[in-house]
Structures are given as C-alpha cells and as structure tokens.
Amino acid sequence: MRRPAPQTLDDIRHPGPQAQDRLPHALCHATKIEFWVLAGEPLLEALGRWADDAGFSSAVLNLSGVNLAAFDYVMPDRAVDDRHAAWYSDTHSSKGTQLEEAVAILGWRDGTWFAHVHAYWQENDAWHLGHLLPETLMISDDADISGHGLVGARFEASLDLETEFTLFRVKSDRNAMSGKTANALITTLAPFTDLHKATAELGKHLPGSGYSVLGLGSLAGARFEDGPPMRGLISEILLQNGAGRPNNGKLSLPLRTVDLNKDLFQGRAKPGKCPTLVTNELLLVSKD
C-alpha cells in the first residue's frame, strides 16, 4: 500500500537527522574520455573493466545513442512505508532500445563497481524516462561512450541517515591525484537544496569562470525558464548536454524529468524553484 502523494514541500518528511553539510563535495581531476564497448557485453562489467584499466576511481558517462538489449527499469513513485519520503515504482521491462539521452554515474557499492543510470528513450510509440537497473543492462551493438574519468574523489554508496536510502556519497582521496591539479568537483546535494543555486555556489570552488555540469538525481517539483512547471513532488531527472556556465556567462541547467504520474517535463531549471527531493549527483568540470 503506497502512501498518498505529497501536495506541498511540508508534506515531504525524511526520517533521519538533517546532515549538517547540505553541499557535500570533493575536488578532483577530471579527464575527458572516449572508449568503445562491444556488443554482447554486460554494461556494468564493461564500464568497470575500462575504469580499472584506465586507473579512474569514478566516472560520469554519456550513454546517449547506446543500444541496449532487453532491460529492467523503475520510475519514481510514492513511498511504500512511513519511513521514506518516496520510493520506486514496480519494475518495468523494456524489450531493448536505443537510448536517446542517458547519464551514468560510475562508482562503488559493497567493494565493487556500481552504476546509477537515468535514461530517456522511445519505445512502442511513447517516450520514457527511468532509472535503469544496472545489472540488467547488456550492449546490443558496439557503442562509443564518452564522458569524464575521475581521480582524487569517487562516488561510493552507503546508507544516508537523513533519507534512509543507500545513496552515492562523496569520498575524497586527494593523494591519488599524483600531482594533477583539481579542475573539477563532485557533489551529492542534500534534500531541499535548490539545484540551480547549489550548482552556482559550488562552481565558485573551481578555477576560471566557466564550467560544465553533468549528472542526475531527483527534484521535489520544478519550475523552468522555458517550459510548463512540474507540480508533482516526486521525480527523477537527468541533465542534458550543454548544462553549465560559459566563461563569464550565465549558468544554464537544461534537464529532463519524469514525475510520479509518469508525466515528462523538459526545460532550463529556474533558480530557487528546483528543490532536491532525495539527492542530486553532479560533476562540475572547469572550462579552463
């Protein structure tokens, strides 16, 4: 039995004590990368092997254009207990498709590689956005994958006391940078932290005035600069290509999102109007 959907932000209650740091982040070095994975390979296995061979501790990857065999996914939904503010839908299955847009956060869980993947795709004459279950993902055609490999910090899953979800958390290891300069940072935003305002604040820690932003997460409703608002307060998002701040320019965060009613939205996040629901996992990379 699922709980009623929240109608206002005051209806969203996370069970644990609020984390003191609402913008947890770690500086690191990001390297722009591109590599091939072969048809028939389990995606998570292929990504982990690539990261091991390349010596990266984490990565944020663009899976747009990748063709997948049949896979499973879930969508945002109401909580199933009185502890969590939200939960996942029942598991859905795809017969396989090409991902129109997709972001993967590659990190660690229980001592092994794990990936958090949000994707947008068309199937059966309808568009979908969901949280793909990484252990079900298989490449159906050779694929060219791009993104950024990281050293000096990583995403590592652990229990988050505030939300009681197992989430990627930021772990720093500056000693692993081996003399490389910090040109990037990773962050996992705390609940109710505004996506746009938080990104702008974190960008001040990077060299130069411009940076790109990659990532995914969840919002408790959203308003956009250039589209109708998302009023559903349980959602999942992915940032689109071009998110970031040009040198001496204005921060723009184009994103796609799906709410608990399966309604899709798209637009540039409006400052102060895009509160985080559970977390947002982001990589900011300096343009200098």
PDB file of C-alpha atoms in Angstrom:
ATOM      1  CA  MET A   1       0.000   0.000   0.000  1.00  0.00           C
ATOM      2  CA  ARG A   2       1.543   3.273  -1.093  1.00  0.00           C
ATOM      3  CA  ARG A   3       1.250   6.456   0.902  1.00  0.00           C
ATOM      4  CA  PRO A   4      -0.603   9.487  -0.500  1.00  0.00           C
ATOM      5  CA  ALA A   5       1.384  11.744  -2.781  1.00  0.00           C
ATOM      6  CA  PRO A   6       2.767  14.879  -1.084  1.00  0.00           C
ATOM      7  CA  GLN A   7       0.965  18.082  -2.040  1.00  0.00           C
ATOM      8  CA  THR A   8       3.427  20.620  -0.615  1.00  0.00           C
ATOM      9  CA  LEU A   9       7.083  20.601   0.392  1.00  0.00           C
ATOM     10  CA  ASP A  10       5.953  20.500   4.037  1.00  0.00           C
ATOM     11  CA  ASP A  11       4.403  17.087   3.316  1.00  0.00           C
ATOM     12  CA  ILE A  12       7.821  15.655   2.459  1.00  0.00           C
ATOM     13  CA  ARG A  13       9.429  14.286   5.613  1.00  0.00           C
ATOM     14  CA  HIS A  14      12.717  12.445   5.615  1.00  0.00           C
ATOM     15  CA  PRO A  15      13.100  10.159   8.631  1.00  0.00           C
ATOM     16  CA  GLY A  16      16.601  10.890   9.915  1.00  0.00           C
ATOM     17  CA  PRO A  17      18.508  13.883  11.283  1.00  0.00           C
ATOM     18  CA  GLN A  18      19.451  16.518   8.745  1.00  0.00           C
ATOM     19  CA  ALA A  19      23.032  16.318   7.555  1.00  0.00           C
ATOM     20  CA  GLN A  20      24.916  19.430   8.558  1.00  0.00           C
ATOM     21  CA  ASP A  21      26.647  19.738   5.189  1.00  0.00           C
ATOM     22  CA  ARG A  22      23.969  20.477   2.575  1.00  0.00           C
ATOM     23  CA  LEU A  23      26.506  20.785  -0.252  1.00  0.00           C
ATOM     24  CA  PRO A  24      28.929  17.904   0.330  1.00  0.00           C
ATOM     25  CA  HIS A  25      31.612  17.954  -2.345  1.00  0.00           C
ATOM     26  CA  ALA A  26      35.188  16.990  -3.120  1.00  0.00           C
ATOM     27  CA  LEU A  27      37.678  18.490  -5.553  1.00  0.00           C
ATOM     28  CA  CYS A  28      39.213  16.117  -8.080  1.00  0.00           C
ATOM     29  CA  HIS A  29      40.800  15.886 -11.520  1.00  0.00           C
ATOM     30  CA  ALA A  30      38.530  15.042 -14.452  1.00  0.00           C
ATOM     31  CA  THR A  31      39.864  13.716 -17.759  1.00  0.00           C
ATOM     32  CA  LYS A  32      37.710  13.829 -20.861  1.00  0.00           C
ATOM     33  CA  ILE A  33      37.497  10.294 -22.228  1.00  0.00           C
ATOM     34  CA  GLU A  34      36.036   8.234 -25.050  1.00  0.00           C
ATOM     35  CA  PHE A  35      36.092   4.452 -25.437  1.00  0.00           C
ATOM     36  CA  TRP A  36      34.319   1.542 -27.120  1.00  0.00           C
ATOM     37  CA  VAL A  37      32.293  -1.242 -25.573  1.00  0.00           C
ATOM     38  CA  LEU A  38      31.430  -4.315 -27.613  1.00  0.00           C
ATOM     39  CA  ALA A  39      28.072  -5.852 -28.390  1.00  0.00           C
ATOM     40  CA  GLY A  40      27.111  -8.675 -26.044  1.00  0.00           C
ATOM     41  CA  GLU A  41      28.946  -7.249 -23.039  1.00  0.00           C
ATOM     42  CA  PRO A  42      27.150  -6.565 -19.753  1.00  0.00           C
ATOM     43  CA  LEU A  43      27.376  -2.794 -19.487  1.00  0.00           C
ATOM     44  CA  LEU A  44      28.372  -2.613 -15.817  1.00  0.00           C
ATOM     45  CA  GLU A  45      31.127  -5.180 -16.339  1.00  0.00           C
ATOM     46  CA  ALA A  46      32.449  -3.301 -19.375  1.00  0.00           C
ATOM     47  CA  LEU A  47      32.460   0.057 -17.593  1.00  0.00           C
ATOM     48  CA  GLY A  48      34.183  -1.334 -14.512  1.00  0.00           C
ATOM     49  CA  ARG A  49      36.880  -3.054 -16.555  1.00  0.00           C
ATOM     50  CA  TRP A  50      37.506   0.149 -18.530  1.00  0.00           C
ATOM     51  CA  ALA A  51      37.800   2.217 -15.330  1.00  0.00           C
ATOM     52  CA  ASP A  52      40.197  -0.314 -13.776  1.00  0.00           C
ATOM     53  CA  ASP A  53      42.396  -0.358 -16.871  1.00  0.00           C
ATOM     54  CA  ALA A  54      42.411   3.449 -17.107  1.00  0.00           C
ATOM     55  CA  GLY A  55      43.097   3.943 -13.396  1.00  0.00           C
ATOM     56  CA  PHE A  56      39.983   6.004 -12.618  1.00  0.00           C
ATOM     57  CA  SER A  57      38.222   5.904  -9.260  1.00  0.00           C
ATOM     58  CA  SER A  58      34.843   7.017 -10.672  1.00  0.00           C
ATOM     59  CA  ALA A  59      33.375   8.383 -13.879  1.00  0.00           C
ATOM     60  CA  VAL A  60      30.401  10.314 -15.185  1.00  0.00           C
ATOM     61  CA  LEU A  61      29.458   8.995 -18.608  1.00  0.00           C
ATOM     62  CA  ASN A  62      27.199   9.931 -21.510  1.00  0.00           C
ATOM     63  CA  LEU A  63      25.307   6.846 -22.730  1.00  0.00           C
ATOM     64  CA  SER A  64      23.256   8.726 -25.326  1.00  0.00           C
ATOM     65  CA  GLY A  65      22.970   6.683 -28.513  1.00  0.00           C
ATOM     66  CA  VAL A  66      23.832   3.373 -26.843  1.00  0.00           C
ATOM     67  CA  ASN A  67      21.739   0.406 -27.994  1.00  0.00           C
ATOM     68  CA  LEU A  68      20.630  -1.949 -25.225  1.00  0.00           C
ATOM     69  CA  ALA A  69      19.142  -5.424 -25.279  1.00  0.00           C
ATOM     70  CA  ALA A  70      16.125  -6.114 -23.049  1.00  0.00           C
ATOM     71  CA  PHE A  71      16.484  -4.449 -19.645  1.00  0.00           C
ATOM     72  CA  ASP A  72      14.557  -3.555 -16.494  1.00  0.00           C
ATOM     73  CA  TYR A  73      13.878  -0.136 -15.038  1.00  0.00           C
ATOM     74  CA  VAL A  74      11.902   1.662 -12.362  1.00  0.00           C
ATOM     75  CA  MET A  75      10.303   5.080 -12.092  1.00  0.00           C
ATOM     76  CA  PRO A  76       9.632   7.494  -9.204  1.00  0.00           C
ATOM     77  CA  ASP A  77       6.620   6.697  -7.053  1.00  0.00           C
ATOM     78  CA  ARG A  78       5.047   7.241  -3.658  1.00  0.00           C
ATOM     79  CA  ALA A  79       6.530   5.735  -0.522  1.00  0.00           C
ATOM     80  CA  VAL A  80       5.580   2.201   0.489  1.00  0.00           C
ATOM     81  CA  ASP A  81       6.175   2.776   4.234  1.00  0.00           C
ATOM     82  CA  ASP A  82       6.089   5.543   6.808  1.00  0.00           C
ATOM     83  CA  ARG A  83       9.873   5.990   6.831  1.00  0.00           C
ATOM     84  CA  HIS A  84      10.729   7.127   3.320  1.00  0.00           C
ATOM     85  CA  ALA A  85       9.588  10.281   1.544  1.00  0.00           C
ATOM     86  CA  ALA A  86       9.342   8.473  -1.802  1.00  0.00           C
ATOM     87  CA  TRP A  87      10.064   5.114  -3.403  1.00  0.00           C
ATOM     88  CA  TYR A  88      10.396   3.369  -6.718  1.00  0.00           C
ATOM     89  CA  SER A  89       7.630   2.005  -8.925  1.00  0.00           C
ATOM     90  CA  ASP A  90       7.216  -1.680  -9.579  1.00  0.00           C
ATOM     91  CA  THR A  91       9.815  -2.976 -12.027  1.00  0.00           C
ATOM     92  CA  HIS A  92       9.111  -2.363 -15.720  1.00  0.00           C
ATOM     93  CA  SER A  93      10.744  -4.184 -18.615  1.00  0.00           C
ATOM     94  CA  SER A  94      11.932  -2.910 -21.977  1.00  0.00           C
ATOM     95  CA  LYS A  95      12.384  -5.164 -24.987  1.00  0.00           C
ATOM     96  CA  GLY A  96      15.509  -3.215 -25.878  1.00  0.00           C
ATOM     97  CA  THR A  97      16.029   0.168 -27.460  1.00  0.00           C
ATOM     98  CA  GLN A  98      18.443   2.948 -28.351  1.00  0.00           C
ATOM     99  CA  LEU A  99      18.876   5.471 -25.550  1.00  0.00           C
ATOM    100  CA  GLU A 100      18.092   8.980 -26.767  1.00  0.00           C
ATOM    101  CA  GLU A 101      19.741  10.611 -23.744  1.00  0.00           C
ATOM    102  CA  ALA A 102      21.352   8.904 -20.767  1.00  0.00           C
ATOM    103  CA  VAL A 103      23.739   9.629 -17.910  1.00  0.00           C
ATOM    104  CA  ALA A 104      25.637   7.055 -15.855  1.00  0.00           C
ATOM    105  CA  ILE A 105      27.415   7.746 -12.574  1.00  0.00           C
ATOM    106  CA  LEU A 106      30.056   5.035 -12.141  1.00  0.00           C
ATOM    107  CA  GLY A 107      31.135   4.441  -8.557  1.00  0.00           C
ATOM    108  CA  TRP A 108      31.420   1.820  -5.852  1.00  0.00           C
ATOM    109  CA  ARG A 109      28.975  -0.241  -3.814  1.00  0.00           C
ATOM    110  CA  ASP A 110      29.926  -3.069  -1.430  1.00  0.00           C
ATOM    111  CA  GLY A 111      33.501  -3.082  -2.719  1.00  0.00           C
ATOM    112  CA  THR A 112      32.671  -3.461  -6.400  1.00  0.00           C
ATOM    113  CA  TRP A 113      31.746  -1.244  -9.336  1.00  0.00           C
ATOM    114  CA  PHE A 114      28.182   0.046  -9.469  1.00  0.00           C
ATOM    115  CA  ALA A 115      26.370   2.461 -11.770  1.00  0.00           C
ATOM    116  CA  HIS A 116      23.453   4.842 -11.263  1.00  0.00           C
ATOM    117  CA  VAL A 117      21.796   5.304 -14.665  1.00  0.00           C
ATOM    118  CA  HIS A 118      18.939   7.569 -15.754  1.00  0.00           C
ATOM    119  CA  ALA A 119      17.838   7.436 -19.386  1.00  0.00           C
ATOM    120  CA  TYR A 120      15.300   8.825 -21.840  1.00  0.00           C
ATOM    121  CA  TRP A 121      14.156   6.679 -24.771  1.00  0.00           C
ATOM    122  CA  GLN A 122      11.318   5.914 -27.169  1.00  0.00           C
ATOM    123  CA  GLU A 123       9.560   2.570 -27.251  1.00  0.00           C
ATOM    124  CA  ASN A 124       6.138   1.463 -28.502  1.00  0.00           C
ATOM    125  CA  ASP A 125       5.491   4.959 -29.895  1.00  0.00           C
ATOM    126  CA  ALA A 126       5.914   6.532 -26.452  1.00  0.00           C
ATOM    127  CA  TRP A 127       8.736   8.354 -24.684  1.00  0.00           C
ATOM    128  CA  HIS A 128      10.012   7.094 -21.340  1.00  0.00           C
ATOM    129  CA  LEU A 129      12.384   8.331 -18.631  1.00  0.00           C
ATOM    130  CA  GLY A 130      13.504   5.939 -15.945  1.00  0.00           C
ATOM    131  CA  HIS A 131      16.098   4.625 -13.532  1.00  0.00           C
ATOM    132  CA  LEU A 132      17.749   1.681 -15.294  1.00  0.00           C
ATOM    133  CA  LEU A 133      18.714  -1.341 -13.188  1.00  0.00           C
ATOM    134  CA  PRO A 134      22.434  -1.688 -13.973  1.00  0.00           C
ATOM    135  CA  GLU A 135      22.724  -5.432 -13.501  1.00  0.00           C
ATOM    136  CA  THR A 136      20.180  -5.951 -16.340  1.00  0.00           C
ATOM    137  CA  LEU A 137      21.947  -3.804 -18.958  1.00  0.00           C
ATOM    138  CA  MET A 138      23.510  -5.526 -21.968  1.00  0.00           C
ATOM    139  CA  ILE A 139      25.024  -3.766 -25.003  1.00  0.00           C
ATOM    140  CA  SER A 140      23.328  -4.928 -28.225  1.00  0.00           C
ATOM    141  CA  ASP A 141      25.587  -3.032 -30.678  1.00  0.00           C
ATOM    142  CA  ASP A 142      29.158  -1.788 -30.398  1.00  0.00           C
ATOM    143  CA  ALA A 143      28.966   1.599 -28.686  1.00  0.00           C
ATOM    144  CA  ASP A 144      31.121   4.699 -28.401  1.00  0.00           C
ATOM    145  CA  ILE A 145      30.900   6.079 -24.855  1.00  0.00           C
ATOM    146  CA  SER A 146      32.211   9.454 -23.765  1.00  0.00           C
ATOM    147  CA  GLY A 147      32.382  11.393 -20.520  1.00  0.00           C
ATOM    148  CA  HIS A 148      34.894  12.123 -17.778  1.00  0.00           C
ATOM    149  CA  GLY A 149      37.088   9.806 -15.742  1.00  0.00           C
ATOM    150  CA  LEU A 150      37.933  10.945 -12.207  1.00  0.00           C
ATOM    151  CA  VAL A 151      40.865  10.703  -9.823  1.00  0.00           C
ATOM    152  CA  GLY A 152      41.106  12.292  -6.386  1.00  0.00           C
ATOM    153  CA  ALA A 153      37.482  11.645  -5.462  1.00  0.00           C
ATOM    154  CA  ARG A 154      34.871   8.982  -6.051  1.00  0.00           C
ATOM    155  CA  PHE A 155      31.210   8.160  -5.644  1.00  0.00           C
ATOM    156  CA  GLU A 156      30.705   5.400  -3.061  1.00  0.00           C
ATOM    157  CA  ALA A 157      27.335   4.029  -1.943  1.00  0.00           C
ATOM    158  CA  SER A 158      26.433   4.000   1.733  1.00  0.00           C
ATOM    159  CA  LEU A 159      23.385   4.438   3.928  1.00  0.00           C
ATOM    160  CA  ASP A 160      22.332   8.071   4.137  1.00  0.00           C
ATOM    161  CA  LEU A 161      20.962   8.634   7.646  1.00  0.00           C
ATOM    162  CA  GLU A 162      18.774  11.585   6.676  1.00  0.00           C
ATOM    163  CA  THR A 163      16.785   9.814   3.940  1.00  0.00           C
ATOM    164  CA  GLU A 164      17.412   6.152   4.883  1.00  0.00           C
ATOM    165  CA  PHE A 165      18.282   5.444   1.253  1.00  0.00           C
ATOM    166  CA  THR A 166      21.525   3.813   0.178  1.00  0.00           C
ATOM    167  CA  LEU A 167      22.987   6.571  -1.980  1.00  0.00           C
ATOM    168  CA  PHE A 168      26.214   7.518  -3.653  1.00  0.00           C
ATOM    169  CA  ARG A 169      28.204   9.688  -1.236  1.00  0.00           C
ATOM    170  CA  VAL A 170      31.288  11.767  -1.991  1.00  0.00           C
ATOM    171  CA  LYS A 171      34.634  10.305  -0.912  1.00  0.00           C
ATOM    172  CA  SER A 172      37.842  12.317  -1.272  1.00  0.00           C
ATOM    173  CA  ASP A 173      41.306  10.902  -1.949  1.00  0.00           C
ATOM    174  CA  ARG A 174      43.460  13.861  -2.949  1.00  0.00           C
ATOM    175  CA  ASN A 175      46.623  11.751  -2.562  1.00  0.00           C
ATOM    176  CA  ALA A 176      45.538   9.737  -5.613  1.00  0.00           C
ATOM    177  CA  MET A 177      45.820  12.780  -7.880  1.00  0.00           C
ATOM    178  CA  SER A 178      49.594  12.257  -8.239  1.00  0.00           C
ATOM    179  CA  GLY A 179      50.389  15.910  -8.793  1.00  0.00           C
ATOM    180  CA  LYS A 180      47.413  16.634 -11.056  1.00  0.00           C
ATOM    181  CA  THR A 181      45.630  19.905 -10.415  1.00  0.00           C
ATOM    182  CA  ALA A 182      41.993  19.999  -9.324  1.00  0.00           C
ATOM    183  CA  ASN A 183      39.869  21.015 -12.300  1.00  0.00           C
ATOM    184  CA  ALA A 184      36.551  19.526 -11.164  1.00  0.00           C
ATOM    185  CA  LEU A 185      34.408  18.568  -8.205  1.00  0.00           C
ATOM    186  CA  ILE A 186      31.732  16.008  -7.437  1.00  0.00           C
ATOM    187  CA  THR A 187      28.774  16.596  -5.147  1.00  0.00           C
ATOM    188  CA  THR A 188      25.690  14.856  -3.752  1.00  0.00           C
ATOM    189  CA  LEU A 189      23.170  17.544  -2.856  1.00  0.00           C
ATOM    190  CA  ALA A 190      21.118  17.220   0.332  1.00  0.00           C
ATOM    191  CA  PRO A 191      17.293  17.205   0.313  1.00  0.00           C
ATOM    192  CA  PHE A 192      15.535  20.517  -0.418  1.00  0.00           C
ATOM    193  CA  THR A 193      18.791  22.082  -1.654  1.00  0.00           C
ATOM    194  CA  ASP A 194      17.998  24.082  -4.783  1.00  0.00           C
ATOM    195  CA  LEU A 195      19.645  22.545  -7.847  1.00  0.00           C
ATOM    196  CA  HIS A 196      20.448  25.818  -9.599  1.00  0.00           C
ATOM    197  CA  LYS A 197      21.566  27.835  -6.575  1.00  0.00           C
ATOM    198  CA  ALA A 198      23.688  24.964  -5.229  1.00  0.00           C
ATOM    199  CA  THR A 199      25.413  24.462  -8.577  1.00  0.00           C
ATOM    200  CA  ALA A 200      26.194  28.171  -8.838  1.00  0.00           C
ATOM    201  CA  GLU A 201      27.668  28.171  -5.317  1.00  0.00           C
ATOM    202  CA  LEU A 202      29.776  25.068  -5.942  1.00  0.00           C
ATOM    203  CA  GLY A 203      31.089  26.482  -9.200  1.00  0.00           C
ATOM    204  CA  LYS A 204      32.926  29.149  -7.193  1.00  0.00           C
ATOM    205  CA  HIS A 205      35.327  26.450  -5.961  1.00  0.00           C
ATOM    206  CA  LEU A 206      36.631  25.780  -9.492  1.00  0.00           C
ATOM    207  CA  PRO A 207      39.342  27.674 -11.377  1.00  0.00           C
ATOM    208  CA  GLY A 208      38.102  30.106 -14.004  1.00  0.00           C
ATOM    209  CA  SER A 209      34.598  31.395 -14.547  1.00  0.00           C
ATOM    210  CA  GLY A 210      33.147  28.661 -16.757  1.00  0.00           C
ATOM    211  CA  TYR A 211      32.283  25.028 -16.149  1.00  0.00           C
ATOM    212  CA  SER A 212      30.173  22.170 -17.485  1.00  0.00           C
ATOM    213  CA  VAL A 213      27.713  20.214 -15.319  1.00  0.00           C
ATOM    214  CA  LEU A 214      26.826  16.536 -15.718  1.00  0.00           C
ATOM    215  CA  GLY A 215      24.624  14.378 -13.554  1.00  0.00           C
ATOM    216  CA  LEU A 216      21.264  13.076 -12.428  1.00  0.00           C
ATOM    217  CA  GLY A 217      19.041  12.957  -9.369  1.00  0.00           C
ATOM    218  CA  SER A 218      15.569  13.868  -8.137  1.00  0.00           C
ATOM    219  CA  LEU A 219      13.505  17.011  -7.597  1.00  0.00           C
ATOM    220  CA  ALA A 220      10.504  17.888  -5.440  1.00  0.00           C
ATOM    221  CA  GLY A 221       8.700  19.774  -8.166  1.00  0.00           C
ATOM    222  CA  ALA A 222      10.340  22.149 -10.624  1.00  0.00           C
ATOM    223  CA  ARG A 223       9.824  25.383 -12.494  1.00  0.00           C
ATOM    224  CA  PHE A 224      11.573  26.123 -15.746  1.00  0.00           C
ATOM    225  CA  GLU A 225      12.748  29.202 -17.588  1.00  0.00           C
ATOM    226  CA  ASP A 226      11.256  27.941 -20.835  1.00  0.00           C
ATOM    227  CA  GLY A 227       8.511  25.389 -20.148  1.00  0.00           C
ATOM    228  CA  PRO A 228       5.487  24.473 -18.031  1.00  0.00           C
ATOM    229  CA  PRO A 229       6.164  23.629 -14.370  1.00  0.00           C
ATOM    230  CA  MET A 230       6.346  20.119 -12.934  1.00  0.00           C
ATOM    231  CA  ARG A 231       3.973  20.157  -9.967  1.00  0.00           C
ATOM    232  CA  GLY A 232       4.457  16.525  -8.954  1.00  0.00           C
ATOM    233  CA  LEU A 233       6.772  16.461  -5.933  1.00  0.00           C
ATOM    234  CA  ILE A 234       8.353  13.069  -6.580  1.00  0.00           C
ATOM    235  CA  SER A 235      10.512  12.840  -9.696  1.00  0.00           C
ATOM    236  CA  GLU A 236      13.756  11.741 -11.281  1.00  0.00           C
ATOM    237  CA  ILE A 237      15.911  13.849 -13.592  1.00  0.00           C
ATOM    238  CA  LEU A 238      18.859  13.815 -15.937  1.00  0.00           C
ATOM    239  CA  LEU A 239      20.847  16.848 -17.020  1.00  0.00           C
ATOM    240  CA  GLN A 240      21.141  17.383 -20.763  1.00  0.00           C
ATOM    241  CA  ASN A 241      24.181  18.152 -22.895  1.00  0.00           C
ATOM    242  CA  GLY A 242      25.131  21.801 -22.644  1.00  0.00           C
ATOM    243  CA  ALA A 243      24.398  22.171 -18.936  1.00  0.00           C
ATOM    244  CA  GLY A 244      26.853  24.545 -17.307  1.00  0.00           C
ATOM    245  CA  ARG A 245      28.158  28.077 -17.258  1.00  0.00           C
ATOM    246  CA  PRO A 246      30.078  29.522 -20.211  1.00  0.00           C
ATOM    247  CA  ASN A 247      33.076  31.670 -19.357  1.00  0.00           C
ATOM    248  CA  ASN A 248      31.784  34.897 -17.782  1.00  0.00           C
ATOM    249  CA  GLY A 249      28.261  33.814 -18.699  1.00  0.00           C
ATOM    250  CA  LYS A 250      25.061  32.682 -17.013  1.00  0.00           C
ATOM    251  CA  LEU A 251      24.542  29.219 -15.548  1.00  0.00           C
ATOM    252  CA  SER A 252      22.039  27.151 -17.541  1.00  0.00           C
ATOM    253  CA  LEU A 253      20.791  23.731 -16.424  1.00  0.00           C
ATOM    254  CA  PRO A 254      18.656  22.110 -19.148  1.00  0.00           C
ATOM    255  CA  LEU A 255      17.135  18.892 -17.867  1.00  0.00           C
ATOM    256  CA  ARG A 256      14.562  16.202 -18.473  1.00  0.00           C
ATOM    257  CA  THR A 257      12.397  14.843 -15.686  1.00  0.00           C
ATOM    258  CA  VAL A 258       9.553  12.413 -15.058  1.00  0.00           C
ATOM    259  CA  ASP A 259       7.190  12.697 -12.086  1.00  0.00           C
ATOM    260  CA  LEU A 260       5.234  10.110 -10.105  1.00  0.00           C
ATOM    261  CA  ASN A 261       2.361  10.382 -12.603  1.00  0.00           C
ATOM    262  CA  LYS A 262       4.712   9.394 -15.456  1.00  0.00           C
ATOM    263  CA  ASP A 263       4.401  12.889 -16.924  1.00  0.00           C
ATOM    264  CA  LEU A 264       7.507  14.142 -18.721  1.00  0.00           C
ATOM    265  CA  PHE A 265       8.924  17.658 -18.498  1.00  0.00           C
ATOM    266  CA  GLN A 266      11.859  19.479 -20.059  1.00  0.00           C
ATOM    267  CA  GLY A 267      13.405  22.886 -19.604  1.00  0.00           C
ATOM    268  CA  ARG A 268      16.100  25.036 -18.041  1.00  0.00           C
ATOM    269  CA  ALA A 269      15.947  24.962 -14.248  1.00  0.00           C
ATOM    270  CA  LYS A 270      14.700  28.207 -12.728  1.00  0.00           C
ATOM    271  CA  PRO A 271      16.859  29.461  -9.832  1.00  0.00           C
ATOM    272  CA  GLY A 272      15.258  28.861  -6.440  1.00  0.00           C
ATOM    273  CA  LYS A 273      12.486  26.715  -7.915  1.00  0.00           C
ATOM    274  CA  CYS A 274      14.073  23.256  -8.226  1.00  0.00           C
ATOM    275  CA  PRO A 275      14.433  21.733  -4.727  1.00  0.00           C
ATOM    276  CA  THR A 276      16.220  18.401  -4.413  1.00  0.00           C
ATOM    277  CA  LEU A 277      13.958  15.545  -3.302  1.00  0.00           C
ATOM    278  CA  VAL A 278      16.489  12.910  -2.153  1.00  0.00           C
ATOM    279  CA  THR A 279      19.799  13.882  -3.793  1.00  0.00           C
ATOM    280  CA  ASN A 280      21.418  15.087  -6.999  1.00  0.00           C
ATOM    281  CA  GLU A 281      24.743  13.565  -8.038  1.00  0.00           C
ATOM    282  CA  LEU A 282      26.726  16.066 -10.079  1.00  0.00           C
ATOM    283  CA  LEU A 283      30.120  16.584 -11.674  1.00  0.00           C
ATOM    284  CA  LEU A 284      31.279  20.148 -12.327  1.00  0.00           C
ATOM    285  CA  VAL A 285      34.278  20.464 -14.684  1.00  0.00           C
ATOM    286  CA  SER A 286      36.164  23.722 -15.238  1.00  0.00           C
ATOM    287  CA  LYS A 287      36.317  25.009 -18.828  1.00  0.00           C
ATOM    288  CA  ASP A 288      39.822  26.447 -18.214  1.00  0.00           C
TER     289      ASP A 288
END
